């Protein structure tokens, strides 16, 4: 079962510019930027109440974000749902016919274990599930 919308991911061309834009828009401060080497992205997080905005910039041309920007341009990229037990959720979703991009969880930004679902099985929306890392 999903717990809440943890964050909304937005693909951007220039992270600094996007941070300024979203800080002005939301009147909240970016509390963290982080490079995720395995995904070739630099991320920035802004907390808004219970949820966050995650801004994503590519760190090289082979980054999934670089490919996304090339195809679709900047904008909405994914929605992330917080779950209590990510491994249980992955098996539940697989059992229900959803297509997982990651067959098991991996480490993502913001101290999370994450997995992505293919938009083919989720009405065209890229869905991330995530769980806070406790260790
Ligand atoms: Zn995300």
Coordinates of C-alpha atoms and ligand atoms in Angstrom, one line a residue:
X1 CA 0.0 0.0 0.0
X2 CA 1.3 3.5 -0.8
X3 CA 1.6 5.8 2.1
X4 CA 1.8 9.3 0.6
X5 CA 3.2 11.3 -2.3
X6 CA 6.8 11.6 -1.3
X7 CA 7.9 13.9 -4.1
X8 CA 7.4 15.0 -7.6
X9 CA 10.4 14.9 -10.0
X10 CA 11.0 17.6 -12.5
X11 CA 13.7 17.4 -15.2
X12 CA 15.6 20.7 -15.7
X13 CA 18.3 22.0 -18.0
X14 CA 20.0 24.2 -15.4
X15 CA 19.7 23.2 -11.7
X16 CA 20.8 26.5 -10.2
X17 CA 18.2 28.4 -12.3
X18 CA 15.5 25.9 -11.4
X19 CA 16.3 26.1 -7.7
X20 CA 16.0 29.8 -7.8
X21 CA 12.7 29.6 -9.7
X22 CA 11.1 27.0 -7.3
X23 CA 12.4 28.8 -4.2
X24 CA 10.7 32.0 -5.4
X25 CA 7.6 30.1 -6.5
X26 CA 7.1 28.2 -3.2
X27 CA 8.8 30.5 -0.7
X28 CA 10.6 27.4 0.6
X29 CA 14.4 26.9 0.6
X30 CA 16.2 24.1 -1.2
X31 CA 17.6 21.9 1.7
X32 CA 19.9 19.6 -0.2
X33 CA 21.6 19.0 -3.5
X34 CA 23.1 15.6 -4.2
X35 CA 24.8 13.9 -7.1
X36 CA 23.6 10.3 -7.8
X37 CA 26.5 8.8 -9.7
X38 CA 24.7 5.6 -10.7
X39 CA 22.0 7.6 -12.4
X40 CA 24.2 10.4 -13.7
X41 CA 22.0 13.1 -12.2
X42 CA 22.4 16.0 -9.8
X43 CA 19.3 16.5 -7.7
X44 CA 17.9 19.3 -5.5
X45 CA 15.1 19.0 -2.9
X46 CA 12.6 21.5 -1.7
X47 CA 10.3 20.5 1.1
X48 CA 6.7 21.7 0.8
X49 CA 4.6 20.4 3.7
X50 CA 4.6 16.6 3.7
X51 CA 5.9 16.4 0.1
X52 CA 8.9 17.5 -1.8
X53 CA 9.9 18.8 -5.2
X54 CA 12.9 17.0 -6.7
X55 CA 14.7 18.9 -9.4
X56 CA 16.9 16.7 -11.7
X57 CA 19.7 17.8 -13.9
X58 CA 21.9 15.5 -16.1
X59 CA 25.6 15.2 -15.2
X60 CA 26.5 13.8 -18.6
X61 CA 25.0 13.0 -22.1
X62 CA 24.2 9.4 -21.3
X63 CA 22.1 10.3 -18.2
X64 CA 18.5 9.2 -18.4
X65 CA 17.6 12.9 -17.7
X66 CA 19.7 14.0 -20.7
X67 CA 17.7 11.5 -22.9
X68 CA 14.4 12.7 -21.4
X69 CA 15.2 16.4 -22.1
X70 CA 16.2 15.5 -25.6
X71 CA 12.9 13.7 -26.3
X72 CA 10.4 15.8 -24.2
X73 CA 12.1 18.9 -23.0
X74 CA 12.1 20.2 -19.4
X75 CA 9.1 19.5 -17.2
X76 CA 7.3 16.8 -15.2
X77 CA 9.4 13.7 -15.0
X78 CA 8.1 11.3 -12.3
X79 CA 5.9 11.0 -9.2
X80 CA 7.3 9.2 -6.1
X81 CA 5.2 7.4 -3.5
X82 CA 6.5 6.6 0.0
X83 CA 6.0 2.9 1.0
X84 CA 6.6 1.1 4.3
X85 CA 8.4 -1.9 2.8
X86 CA 9.8 -1.5 -0.7
X87 CA 10.6 -5.2 -1.3
X88 CA 7.1 -6.3 -0.3
X89 CA 5.7 -3.5 -2.6
X90 CA 7.9 -4.7 -5.5
X91 CA 6.6 -8.3 -5.2
X92 CA 3.0 -7.0 -4.8
X93 CA 3.2 -4.8 -7.9
X94 CA 4.9 -7.6 -10.0
X95 CA 2.2 -10.0 -9.0
X96 CA -0.4 -7.5 -10.2
X97 CA 1.2 -7.2 -13.6
X98 CA 3.0 -3.9 -13.3
X99 CA 6.3 -3.6 -15.2
X100 CA 9.2 -2.8 -12.9
X101 CA 12.3 -1.1 -14.3
X102 CA 14.2 -2.3 -11.3
X103 CA 13.5 -5.8 -10.2
X104 CA 14.8 -5.0 -6.7
X105 CA 15.4 -1.8 -4.8
X106 CA 18.5 0.3 -5.2
X107 CA 19.9 3.3 -3.4
X108 CA 18.7 6.6 -4.6
X109 CA 19.0 10.3 -3.6
X110 CA 17.9 11.7 -0.2
X111 CA 18.7 8.6 1.8
X112 CA 16.1 6.4 0.1
X113 CA 15.8 2.9 -1.3
X114 CA 14.0 3.3 -4.6
X115 CA 12.5 1.4 -7.6
X116 CA 10.9 2.7 -10.8
X117 CA 7.9 1.3 -12.6
X118 CA 7.6 1.4 -16.4
X119 CA 5.2 4.1 -17.6
X120 CA 3.7 1.5 -20.0
X121 CA 1.9 -0.1 -17.1
X122 CA 1.0 3.1 -15.2
X123 CA -1.0 5.3 -17.6
X124 CA 2.1 6.8 -19.2
X125 CA 3.4 8.2 -15.9
X126 CA 6.9 7.3 -14.6
X127 CA 6.3 6.1 -11.0
X128 CA 8.9 5.7 -8.3
X129 CA 8.4 4.0 -5.0
X130 CA 10.7 4.8 -2.2
X131 CA 11.4 3.9 1.4
X132 CA 13.6 5.8 3.9
X133 CA 16.9 4.0 4.7
X134 CA 17.1 3.2 8.3
X135 CA 20.6 1.7 8.4
Ligands
LIG1 ZN1 12.6 10.8 -7.4

